[in-house]
PDB file of C-alpha atoms and ligand atoms in Angstrom:
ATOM      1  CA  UNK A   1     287.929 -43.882  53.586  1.00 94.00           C
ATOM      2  CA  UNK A   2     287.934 -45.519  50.152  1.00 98.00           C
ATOM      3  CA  UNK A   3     289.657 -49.233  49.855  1.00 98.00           C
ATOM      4  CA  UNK A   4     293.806 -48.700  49.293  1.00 98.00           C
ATOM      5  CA  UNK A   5     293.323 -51.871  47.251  1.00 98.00           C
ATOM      6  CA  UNK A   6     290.949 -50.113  44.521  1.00 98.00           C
ATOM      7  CA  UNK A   7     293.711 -47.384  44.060  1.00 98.00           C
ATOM      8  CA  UNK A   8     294.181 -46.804  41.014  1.00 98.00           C
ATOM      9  CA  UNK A   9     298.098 -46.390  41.696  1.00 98.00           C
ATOM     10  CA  UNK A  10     298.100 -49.448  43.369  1.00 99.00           C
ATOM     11  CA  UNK A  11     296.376 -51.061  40.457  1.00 98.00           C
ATOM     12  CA  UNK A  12     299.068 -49.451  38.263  1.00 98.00           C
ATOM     13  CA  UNK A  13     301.953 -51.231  40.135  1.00 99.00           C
ATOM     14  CA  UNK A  14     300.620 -54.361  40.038  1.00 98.00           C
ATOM     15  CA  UNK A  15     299.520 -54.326  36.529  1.00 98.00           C
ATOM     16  CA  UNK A  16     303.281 -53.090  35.457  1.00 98.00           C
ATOM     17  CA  UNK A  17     305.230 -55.329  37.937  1.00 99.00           C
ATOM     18  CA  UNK A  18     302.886 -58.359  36.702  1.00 98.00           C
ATOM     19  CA  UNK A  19     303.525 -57.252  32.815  1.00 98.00           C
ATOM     20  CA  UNK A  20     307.431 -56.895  33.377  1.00 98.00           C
ATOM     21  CA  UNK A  21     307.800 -60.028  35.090  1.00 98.00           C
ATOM     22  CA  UNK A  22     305.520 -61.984  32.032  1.00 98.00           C
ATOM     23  CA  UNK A  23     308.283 -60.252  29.635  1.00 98.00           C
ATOM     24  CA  UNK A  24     310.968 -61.811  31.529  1.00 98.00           C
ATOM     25  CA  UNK A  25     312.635 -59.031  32.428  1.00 98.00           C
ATOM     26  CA  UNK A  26     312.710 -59.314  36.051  1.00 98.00           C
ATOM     27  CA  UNK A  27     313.512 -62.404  37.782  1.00 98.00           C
ATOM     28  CA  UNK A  28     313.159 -63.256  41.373  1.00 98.00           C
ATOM     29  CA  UNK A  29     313.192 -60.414  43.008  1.00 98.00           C
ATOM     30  CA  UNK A  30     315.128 -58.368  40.327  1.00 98.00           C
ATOM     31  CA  UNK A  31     313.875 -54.743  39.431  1.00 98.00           C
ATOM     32  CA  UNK A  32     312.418 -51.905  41.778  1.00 98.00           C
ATOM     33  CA  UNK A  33     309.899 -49.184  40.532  1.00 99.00           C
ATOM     34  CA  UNK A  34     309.295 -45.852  42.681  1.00 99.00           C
ATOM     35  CA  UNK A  35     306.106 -43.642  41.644  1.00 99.00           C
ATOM     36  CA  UNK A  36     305.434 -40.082  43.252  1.00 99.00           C
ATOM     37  CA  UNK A  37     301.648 -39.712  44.726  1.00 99.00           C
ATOM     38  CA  UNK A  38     299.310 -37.204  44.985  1.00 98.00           C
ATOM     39  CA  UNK A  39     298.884 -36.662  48.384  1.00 98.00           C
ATOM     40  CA  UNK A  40     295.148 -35.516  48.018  1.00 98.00           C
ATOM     41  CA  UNK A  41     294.660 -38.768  45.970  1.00 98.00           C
ATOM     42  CA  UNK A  42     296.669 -40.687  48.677  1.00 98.00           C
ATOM     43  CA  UNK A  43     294.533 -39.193  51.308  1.00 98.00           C
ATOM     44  CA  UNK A  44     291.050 -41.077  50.023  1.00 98.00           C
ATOM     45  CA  UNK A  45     292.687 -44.073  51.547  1.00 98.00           C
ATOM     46  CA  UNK A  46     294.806 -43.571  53.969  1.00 98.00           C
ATOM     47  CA  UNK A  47     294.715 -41.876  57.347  1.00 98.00           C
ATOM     48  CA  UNK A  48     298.304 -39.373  56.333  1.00 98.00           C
ATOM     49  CA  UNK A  49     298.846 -38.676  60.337  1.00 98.00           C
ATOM     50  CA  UNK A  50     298.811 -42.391  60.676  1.00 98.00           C
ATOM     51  CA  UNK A  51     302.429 -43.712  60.498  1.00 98.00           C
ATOM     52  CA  UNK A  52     302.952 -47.170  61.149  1.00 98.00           C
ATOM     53  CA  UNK A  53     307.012 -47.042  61.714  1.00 98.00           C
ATOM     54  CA  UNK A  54     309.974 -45.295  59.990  1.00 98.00           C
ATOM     55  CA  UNK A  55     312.402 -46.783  57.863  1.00 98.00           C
ATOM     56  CA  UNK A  56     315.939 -44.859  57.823  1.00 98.00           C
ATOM     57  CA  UNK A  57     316.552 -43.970  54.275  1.00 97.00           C
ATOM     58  CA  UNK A  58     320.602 -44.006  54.778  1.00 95.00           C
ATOM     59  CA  UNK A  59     321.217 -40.739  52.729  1.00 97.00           C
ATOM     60  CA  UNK A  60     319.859 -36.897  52.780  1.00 97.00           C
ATOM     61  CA  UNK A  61     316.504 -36.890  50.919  1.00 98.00           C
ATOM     62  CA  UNK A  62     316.152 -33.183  51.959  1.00 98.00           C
ATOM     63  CA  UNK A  63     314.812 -32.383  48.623  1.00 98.00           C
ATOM     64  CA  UNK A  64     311.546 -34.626  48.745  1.00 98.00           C
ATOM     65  CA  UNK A  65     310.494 -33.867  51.985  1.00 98.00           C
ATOM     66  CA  UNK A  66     306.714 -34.538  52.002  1.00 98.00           C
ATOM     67  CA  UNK A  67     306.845 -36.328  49.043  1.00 98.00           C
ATOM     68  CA  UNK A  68     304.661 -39.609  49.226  1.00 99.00           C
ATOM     69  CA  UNK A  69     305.709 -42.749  46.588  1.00 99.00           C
ATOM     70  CA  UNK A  70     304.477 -46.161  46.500  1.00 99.00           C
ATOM     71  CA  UNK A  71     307.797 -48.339  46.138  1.00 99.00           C
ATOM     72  CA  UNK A  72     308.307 -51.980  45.607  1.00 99.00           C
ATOM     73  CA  UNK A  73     309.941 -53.778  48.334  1.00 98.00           C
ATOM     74  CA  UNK A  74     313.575 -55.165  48.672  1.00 98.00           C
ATOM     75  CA  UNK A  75     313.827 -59.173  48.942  1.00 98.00           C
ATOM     76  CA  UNK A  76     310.161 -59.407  46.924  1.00 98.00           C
ATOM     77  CA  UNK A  77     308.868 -60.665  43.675  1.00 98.00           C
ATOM     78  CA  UNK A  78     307.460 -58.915  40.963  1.00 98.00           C
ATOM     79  CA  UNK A  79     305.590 -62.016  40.465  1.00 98.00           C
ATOM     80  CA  UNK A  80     303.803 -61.859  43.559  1.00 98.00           C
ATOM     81  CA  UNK A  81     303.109 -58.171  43.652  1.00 98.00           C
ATOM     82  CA  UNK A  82     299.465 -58.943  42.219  1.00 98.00           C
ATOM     83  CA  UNK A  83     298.299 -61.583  44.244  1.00 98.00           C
ATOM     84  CA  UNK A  84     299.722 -59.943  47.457  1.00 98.00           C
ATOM     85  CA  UNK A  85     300.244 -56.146  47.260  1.00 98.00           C
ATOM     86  CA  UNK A  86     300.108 -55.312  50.872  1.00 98.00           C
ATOM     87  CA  UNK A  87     303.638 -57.444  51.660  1.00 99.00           C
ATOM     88  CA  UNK A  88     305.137 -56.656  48.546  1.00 99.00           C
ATOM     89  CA  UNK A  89     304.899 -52.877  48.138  1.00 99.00           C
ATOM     90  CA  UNK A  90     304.830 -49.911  50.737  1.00 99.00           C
ATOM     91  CA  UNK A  91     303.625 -46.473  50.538  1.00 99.00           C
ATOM     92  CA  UNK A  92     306.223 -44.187  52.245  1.00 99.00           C
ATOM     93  CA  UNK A  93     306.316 -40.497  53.233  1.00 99.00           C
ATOM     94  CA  UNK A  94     310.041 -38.728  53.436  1.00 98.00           C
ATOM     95  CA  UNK A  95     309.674 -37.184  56.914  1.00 98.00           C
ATOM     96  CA  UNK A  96     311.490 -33.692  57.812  1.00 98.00           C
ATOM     97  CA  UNK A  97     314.455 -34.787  58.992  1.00 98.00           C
ATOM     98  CA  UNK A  98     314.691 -35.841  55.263  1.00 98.00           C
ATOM     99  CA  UNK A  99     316.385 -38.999  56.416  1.00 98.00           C
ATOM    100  CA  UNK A 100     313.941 -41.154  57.539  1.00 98.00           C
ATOM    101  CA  UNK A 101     310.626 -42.071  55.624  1.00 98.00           C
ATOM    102  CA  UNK A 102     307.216 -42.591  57.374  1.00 99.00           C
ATOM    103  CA  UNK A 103     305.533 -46.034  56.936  1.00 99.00           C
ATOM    104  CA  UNK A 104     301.793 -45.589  55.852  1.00 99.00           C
ATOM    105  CA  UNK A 105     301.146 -48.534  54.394  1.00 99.00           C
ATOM    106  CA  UNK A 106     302.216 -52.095  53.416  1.00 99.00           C
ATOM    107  CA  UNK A 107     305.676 -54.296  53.983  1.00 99.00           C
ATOM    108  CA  UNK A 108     303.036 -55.822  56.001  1.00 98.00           C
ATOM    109  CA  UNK A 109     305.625 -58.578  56.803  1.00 98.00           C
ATOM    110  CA  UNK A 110     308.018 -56.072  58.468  1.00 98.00           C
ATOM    111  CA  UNK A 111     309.791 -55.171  55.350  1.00 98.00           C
ATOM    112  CA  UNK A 112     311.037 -52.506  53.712  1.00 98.00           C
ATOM    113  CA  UNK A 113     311.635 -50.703  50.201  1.00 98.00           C
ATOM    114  CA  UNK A 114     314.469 -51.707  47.566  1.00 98.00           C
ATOM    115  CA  UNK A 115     317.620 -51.841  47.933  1.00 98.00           C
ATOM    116  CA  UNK A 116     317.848 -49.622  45.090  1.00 98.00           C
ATOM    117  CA  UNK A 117     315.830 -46.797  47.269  1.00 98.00           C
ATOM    118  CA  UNK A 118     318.959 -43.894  47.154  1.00 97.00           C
ATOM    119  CA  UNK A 119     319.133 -44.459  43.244  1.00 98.00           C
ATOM    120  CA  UNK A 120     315.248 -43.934  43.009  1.00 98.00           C
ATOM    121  CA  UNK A 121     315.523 -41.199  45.191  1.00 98.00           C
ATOM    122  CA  UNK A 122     318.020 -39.072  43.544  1.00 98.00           C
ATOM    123  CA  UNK A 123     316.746 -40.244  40.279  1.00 98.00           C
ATOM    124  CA  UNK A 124     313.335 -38.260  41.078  1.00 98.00           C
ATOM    125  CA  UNK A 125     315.524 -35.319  42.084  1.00 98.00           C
ATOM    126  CA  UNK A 126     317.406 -34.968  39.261  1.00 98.00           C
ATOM    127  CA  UNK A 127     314.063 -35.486  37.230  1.00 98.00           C
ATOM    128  CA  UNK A 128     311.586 -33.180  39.204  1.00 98.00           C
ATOM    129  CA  UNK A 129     314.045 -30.745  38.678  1.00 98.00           C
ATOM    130  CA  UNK A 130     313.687 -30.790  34.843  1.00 97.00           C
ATOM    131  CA  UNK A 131     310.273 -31.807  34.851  1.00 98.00           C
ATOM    132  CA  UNK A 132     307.731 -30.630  37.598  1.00 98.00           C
ATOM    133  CA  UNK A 133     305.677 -33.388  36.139  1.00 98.00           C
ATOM    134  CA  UNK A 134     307.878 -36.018  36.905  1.00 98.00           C
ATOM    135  CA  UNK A 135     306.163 -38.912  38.556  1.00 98.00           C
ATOM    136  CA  UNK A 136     308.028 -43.102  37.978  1.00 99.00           C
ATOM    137  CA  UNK A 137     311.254 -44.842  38.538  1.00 99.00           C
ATOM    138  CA  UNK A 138     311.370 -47.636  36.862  1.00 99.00           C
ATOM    139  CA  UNK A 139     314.399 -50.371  37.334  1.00 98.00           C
ATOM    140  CA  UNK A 140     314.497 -53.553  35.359  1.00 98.00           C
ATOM    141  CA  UNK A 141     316.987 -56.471  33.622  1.00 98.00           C
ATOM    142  CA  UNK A 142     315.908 -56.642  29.848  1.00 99.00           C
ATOM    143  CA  UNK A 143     317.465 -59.528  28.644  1.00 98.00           C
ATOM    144  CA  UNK A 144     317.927 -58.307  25.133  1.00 98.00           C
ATOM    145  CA  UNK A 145     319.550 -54.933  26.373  1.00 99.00           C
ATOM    146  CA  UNK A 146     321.706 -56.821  28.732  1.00 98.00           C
ATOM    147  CA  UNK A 147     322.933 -58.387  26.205  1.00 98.00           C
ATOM    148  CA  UNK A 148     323.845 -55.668  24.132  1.00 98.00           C
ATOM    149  CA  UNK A 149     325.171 -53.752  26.691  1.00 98.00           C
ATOM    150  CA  UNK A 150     327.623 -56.896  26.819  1.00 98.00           C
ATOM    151  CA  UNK A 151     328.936 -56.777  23.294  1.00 98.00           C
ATOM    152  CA  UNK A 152     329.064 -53.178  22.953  1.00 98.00           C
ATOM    153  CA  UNK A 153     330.765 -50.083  23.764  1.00 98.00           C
ATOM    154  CA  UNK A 154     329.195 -48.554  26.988  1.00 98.00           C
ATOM    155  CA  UNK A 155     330.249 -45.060  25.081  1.00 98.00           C
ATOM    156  CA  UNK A 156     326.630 -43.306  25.065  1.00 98.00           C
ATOM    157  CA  UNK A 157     326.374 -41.606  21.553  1.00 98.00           C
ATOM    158  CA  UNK A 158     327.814 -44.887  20.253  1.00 98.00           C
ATOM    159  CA  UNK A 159     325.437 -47.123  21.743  1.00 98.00           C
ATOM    160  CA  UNK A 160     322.249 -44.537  21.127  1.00 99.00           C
ATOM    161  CA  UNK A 161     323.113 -44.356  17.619  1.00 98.00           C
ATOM    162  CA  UNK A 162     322.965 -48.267  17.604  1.00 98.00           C
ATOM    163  CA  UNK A 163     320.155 -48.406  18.709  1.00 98.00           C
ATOM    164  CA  UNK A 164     318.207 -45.794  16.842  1.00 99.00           C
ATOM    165  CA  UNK A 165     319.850 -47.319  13.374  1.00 98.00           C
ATOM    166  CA  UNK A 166     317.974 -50.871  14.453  1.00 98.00           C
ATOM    167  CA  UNK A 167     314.777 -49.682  14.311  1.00 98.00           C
ATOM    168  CA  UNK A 168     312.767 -46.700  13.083  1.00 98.00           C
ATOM    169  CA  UNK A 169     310.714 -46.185  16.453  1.00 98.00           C
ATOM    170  CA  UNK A 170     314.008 -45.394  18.889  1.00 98.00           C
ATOM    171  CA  UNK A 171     314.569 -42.042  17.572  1.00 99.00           C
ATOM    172  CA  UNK A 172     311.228 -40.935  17.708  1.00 98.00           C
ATOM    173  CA  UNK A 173     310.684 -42.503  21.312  1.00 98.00           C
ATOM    174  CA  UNK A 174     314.151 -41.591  22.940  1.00 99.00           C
ATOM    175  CA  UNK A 175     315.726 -38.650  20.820  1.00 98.00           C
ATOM    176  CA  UNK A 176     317.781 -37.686  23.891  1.00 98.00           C
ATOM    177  CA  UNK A 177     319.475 -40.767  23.585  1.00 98.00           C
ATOM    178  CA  UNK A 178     320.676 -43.224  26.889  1.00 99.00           C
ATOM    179  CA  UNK A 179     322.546 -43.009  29.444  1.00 99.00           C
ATOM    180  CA  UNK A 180     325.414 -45.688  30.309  1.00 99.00           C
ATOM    181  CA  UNK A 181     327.050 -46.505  33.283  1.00 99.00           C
ATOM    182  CA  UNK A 182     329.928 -48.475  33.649  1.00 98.00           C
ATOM    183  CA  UNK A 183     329.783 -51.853  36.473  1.00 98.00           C
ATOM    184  CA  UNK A 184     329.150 -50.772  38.653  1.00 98.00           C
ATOM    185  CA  UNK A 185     328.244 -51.956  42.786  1.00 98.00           C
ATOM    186  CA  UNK A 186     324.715 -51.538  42.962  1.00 98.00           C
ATOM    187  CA  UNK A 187     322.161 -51.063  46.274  1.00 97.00           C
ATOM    188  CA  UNK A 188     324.674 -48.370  46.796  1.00 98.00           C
ATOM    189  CA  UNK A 189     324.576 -44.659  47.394  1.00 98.00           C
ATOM    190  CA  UNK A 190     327.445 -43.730  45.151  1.00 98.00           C
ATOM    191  CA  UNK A 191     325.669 -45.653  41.879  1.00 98.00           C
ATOM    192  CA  UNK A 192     322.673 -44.185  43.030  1.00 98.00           C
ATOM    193  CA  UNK A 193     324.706 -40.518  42.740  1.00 98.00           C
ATOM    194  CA  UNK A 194     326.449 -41.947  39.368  1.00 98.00           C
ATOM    195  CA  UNK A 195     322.815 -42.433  37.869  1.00 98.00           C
ATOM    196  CA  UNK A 196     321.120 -39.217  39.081  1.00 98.00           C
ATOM    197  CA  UNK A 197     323.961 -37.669  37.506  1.00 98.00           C
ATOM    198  CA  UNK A 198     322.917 -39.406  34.745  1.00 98.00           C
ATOM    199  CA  UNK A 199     319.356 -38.273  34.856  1.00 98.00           C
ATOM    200  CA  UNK A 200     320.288 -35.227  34.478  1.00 98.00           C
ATOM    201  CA  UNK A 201     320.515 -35.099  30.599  1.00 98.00           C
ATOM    202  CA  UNK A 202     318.662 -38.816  30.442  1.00 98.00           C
ATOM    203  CA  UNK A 203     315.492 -40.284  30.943  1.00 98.00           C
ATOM    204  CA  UNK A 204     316.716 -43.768  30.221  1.00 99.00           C
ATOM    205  CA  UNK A 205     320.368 -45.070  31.805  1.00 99.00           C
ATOM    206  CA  UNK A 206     321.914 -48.414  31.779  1.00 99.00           C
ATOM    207  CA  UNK A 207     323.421 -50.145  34.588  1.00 98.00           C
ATOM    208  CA  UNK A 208     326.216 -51.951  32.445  1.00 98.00           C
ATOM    209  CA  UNK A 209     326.316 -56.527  33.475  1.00 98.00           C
ATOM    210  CA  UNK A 210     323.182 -55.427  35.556  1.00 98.00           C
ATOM    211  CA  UNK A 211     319.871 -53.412  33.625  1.00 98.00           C
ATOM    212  CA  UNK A 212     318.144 -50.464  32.931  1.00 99.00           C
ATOM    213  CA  UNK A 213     316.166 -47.227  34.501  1.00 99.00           C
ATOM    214  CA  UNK A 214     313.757 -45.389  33.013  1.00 99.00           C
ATOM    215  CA  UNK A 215     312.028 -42.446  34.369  1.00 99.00           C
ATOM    216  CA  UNK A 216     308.731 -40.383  33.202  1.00 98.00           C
ATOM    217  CA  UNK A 217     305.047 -38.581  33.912  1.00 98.00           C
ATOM    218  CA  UNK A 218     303.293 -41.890  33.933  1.00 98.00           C
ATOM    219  CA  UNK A 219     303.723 -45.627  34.499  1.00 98.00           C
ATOM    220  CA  UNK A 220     303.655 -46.268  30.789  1.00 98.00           C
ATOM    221  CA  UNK A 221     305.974 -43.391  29.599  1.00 98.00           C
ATOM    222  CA  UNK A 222     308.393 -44.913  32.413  1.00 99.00           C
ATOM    223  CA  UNK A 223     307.615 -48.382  30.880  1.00 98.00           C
ATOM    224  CA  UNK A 224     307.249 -47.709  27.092  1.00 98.00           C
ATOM    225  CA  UNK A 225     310.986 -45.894  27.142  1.00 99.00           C
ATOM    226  CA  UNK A 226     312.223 -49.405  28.533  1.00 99.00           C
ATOM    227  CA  UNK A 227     309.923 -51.457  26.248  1.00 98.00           C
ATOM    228  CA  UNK A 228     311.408 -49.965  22.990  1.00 99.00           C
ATOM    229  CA  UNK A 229     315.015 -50.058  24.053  1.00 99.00           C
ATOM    230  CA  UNK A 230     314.226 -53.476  24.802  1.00 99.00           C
ATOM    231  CA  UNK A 231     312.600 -54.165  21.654  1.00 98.00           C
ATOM    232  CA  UNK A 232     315.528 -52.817  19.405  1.00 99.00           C
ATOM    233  CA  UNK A 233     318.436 -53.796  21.705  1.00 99.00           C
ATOM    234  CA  UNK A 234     316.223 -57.717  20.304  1.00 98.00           C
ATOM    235  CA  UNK A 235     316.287 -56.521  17.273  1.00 98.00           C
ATOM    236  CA  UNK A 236     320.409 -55.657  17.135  1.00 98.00           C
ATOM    237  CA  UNK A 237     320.883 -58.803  18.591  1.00 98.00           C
ATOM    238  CA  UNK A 238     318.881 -60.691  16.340  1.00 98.00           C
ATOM    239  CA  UNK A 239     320.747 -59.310  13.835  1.00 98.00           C
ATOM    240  CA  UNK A 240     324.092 -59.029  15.305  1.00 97.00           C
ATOM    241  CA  UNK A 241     326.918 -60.369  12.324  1.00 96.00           C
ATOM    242  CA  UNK A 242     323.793 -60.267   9.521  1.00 97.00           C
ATOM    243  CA  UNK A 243     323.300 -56.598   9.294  1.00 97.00           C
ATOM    244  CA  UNK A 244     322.584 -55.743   5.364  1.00 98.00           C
ATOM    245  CA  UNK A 245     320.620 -52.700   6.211  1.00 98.00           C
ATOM    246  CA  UNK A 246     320.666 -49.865   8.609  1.00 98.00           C
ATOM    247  CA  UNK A 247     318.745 -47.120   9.315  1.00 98.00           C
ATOM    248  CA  UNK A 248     320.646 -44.312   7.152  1.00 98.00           C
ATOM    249  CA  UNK A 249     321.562 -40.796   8.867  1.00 98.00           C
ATOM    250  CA  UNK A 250     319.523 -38.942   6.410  1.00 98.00           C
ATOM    251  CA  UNK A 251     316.458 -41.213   7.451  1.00 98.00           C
ATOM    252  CA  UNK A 252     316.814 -40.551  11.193  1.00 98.00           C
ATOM    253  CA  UNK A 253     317.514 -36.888  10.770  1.00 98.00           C
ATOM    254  CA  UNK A 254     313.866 -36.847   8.729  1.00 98.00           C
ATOM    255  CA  UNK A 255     311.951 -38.327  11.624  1.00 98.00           C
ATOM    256  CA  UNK A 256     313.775 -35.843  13.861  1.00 98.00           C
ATOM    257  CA  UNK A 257     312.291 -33.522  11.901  1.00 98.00           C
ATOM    258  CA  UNK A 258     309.039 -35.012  10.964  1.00 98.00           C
ATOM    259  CA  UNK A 259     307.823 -34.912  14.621  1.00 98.00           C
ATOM    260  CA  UNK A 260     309.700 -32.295  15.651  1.00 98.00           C
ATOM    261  CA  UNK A 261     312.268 -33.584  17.610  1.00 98.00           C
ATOM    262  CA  UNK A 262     315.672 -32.852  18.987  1.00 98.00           C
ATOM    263  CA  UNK A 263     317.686 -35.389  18.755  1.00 98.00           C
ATOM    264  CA  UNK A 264     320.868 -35.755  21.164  1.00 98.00           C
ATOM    265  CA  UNK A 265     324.022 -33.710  19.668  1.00 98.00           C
ATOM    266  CA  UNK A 266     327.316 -35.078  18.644  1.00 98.00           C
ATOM    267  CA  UNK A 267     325.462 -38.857  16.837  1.00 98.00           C
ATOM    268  CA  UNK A 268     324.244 -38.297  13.381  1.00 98.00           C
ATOM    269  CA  UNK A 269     326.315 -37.038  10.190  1.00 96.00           C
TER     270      UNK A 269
HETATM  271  O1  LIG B 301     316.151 -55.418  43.784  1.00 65.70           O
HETATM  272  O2  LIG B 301     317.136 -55.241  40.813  1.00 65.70           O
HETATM  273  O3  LIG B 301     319.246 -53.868  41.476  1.00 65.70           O
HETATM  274  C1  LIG B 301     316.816 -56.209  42.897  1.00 65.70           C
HETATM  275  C2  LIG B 301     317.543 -55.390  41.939  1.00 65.70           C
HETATM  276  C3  LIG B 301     318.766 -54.746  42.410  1.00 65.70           C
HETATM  277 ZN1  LIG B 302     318.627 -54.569  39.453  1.00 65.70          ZN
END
């Protein structure tokens, strides 16, 4: 059995956990990511009949029964995931009852996943189900898109077409635009429902006062989505008052095009 602690998805989670929490985006023990394993990869290091205890999930997970993820914990630091990955994450199994999940590694201090499990969950339902390569949840507070969020209309074209006029990169990176909650109360199942709704159309959906999901087939699709709505919700604010220039219609309908992209219906003229 090869060395959990040379995994490369282990690696993975600490390098993005360590790389979010540098960027500021998630404080104390703010943000969550989920990421769907192999289980022939997970089975090089770990024993899969060997469950250490189960951990009731608190909703019907029917639809990922089997399904293995490696999931931060609730209560922990994305600051500390580096230096102490065994306490701080948790490999988990959903077991066939598709309510409770199997324990086969980690929350070595008794612990157990986010709070934000059932919107992680669901997310990777609604996602799997439009992408059978589906693979990261990804939760985090951007300060910038907070921010943003806070001064603007949480209508979604609105908002996406704000963005994508800021800078020439949003289009081309998020073309189906972003999803927008409203305040909502979170750690719950019913946002967690709201948001897989959400994921339904979107890989990217705001938690309006609170943050931002964003979902892909890797760690850095998951993270690059966030990264550049980060980058141009800066950018807006930056600019916020001062705007001479924006990015014209014409100009975003040409990138569509130039990379052969679709962008979300109903924004540009
Ligand atoms: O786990 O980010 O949404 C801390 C959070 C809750
Ligand atoms: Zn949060």
């Amino acid at each position: 059995m090869k060395n959990i602690l040379n995994a490369p998805f282990v690696q993975e989670m600490k390098d993005a956990t360590a790389n979010m929490y540098r960027l500021g985006w998630d404080e104390r023990n703010g943000g969550n990511i989920s990421y769907l394993l192999d289980e022939s990869e997970v089975a090089e290091y770990l024993d899969l009949s060997n469950v250490i205890r189960t951990i009731p999930t608190g909703f019907d997970a029917s639809a990922l029964i089997g399904k293995i993820f490696i999931v931060t914990g609730t209560g922990k630091y994305f600051k500390n995931v580096e230096k102490d990955p065994e306490t701080n994450l948790g490999i988990v199994r959903i077991a066939k009852d598709g309510t409770t999940a199997e324990l086969l590694w980690g929350y070595k201090d008794g612990g157990k996943f986010t709070s934000e499990f059932p919107a992680h969950m669901m997310s990777h339902i609604s996602r799997l189900a439009i992408d059978k390569n589906h693979r990261v949840v990804m939760h985090s507070h951007p300060t910038y898109t907070i921010a943003m969020n806070t001064v603007c209309s949480i209508d979604e074209k609105e908002f996406t077409h704000k963005l994508w006029q800021s800078n020439t990169e949003a289009i081309v990176v998020f073309p189906d635009g972003v999803g927008i909650l409203p305040c909502m109360v979170c750690g719950t199942n019913e946002i967690g429902e709201a948001t897989a709704e959400k994921m339904k159309n979107f890989r990217l959906v705001i938690w309006t006062n609170h943050g931002i999901y964003g979902t892909g087939t890797s760690m850095d699709e998951a993270f690059g989505l966030i990264e550049t709505v980060e980058k141009t919700a800066q950018i807006y604010m930056l600019t916020l008052g001062h705007v001479v220039n924006v990015i014209p219609d014409e100009v975003l309908k040409g990138l569509a095009s130039l990379w052969n992209l679709k962008p979300l219906d109903g924004i540009l003229k």
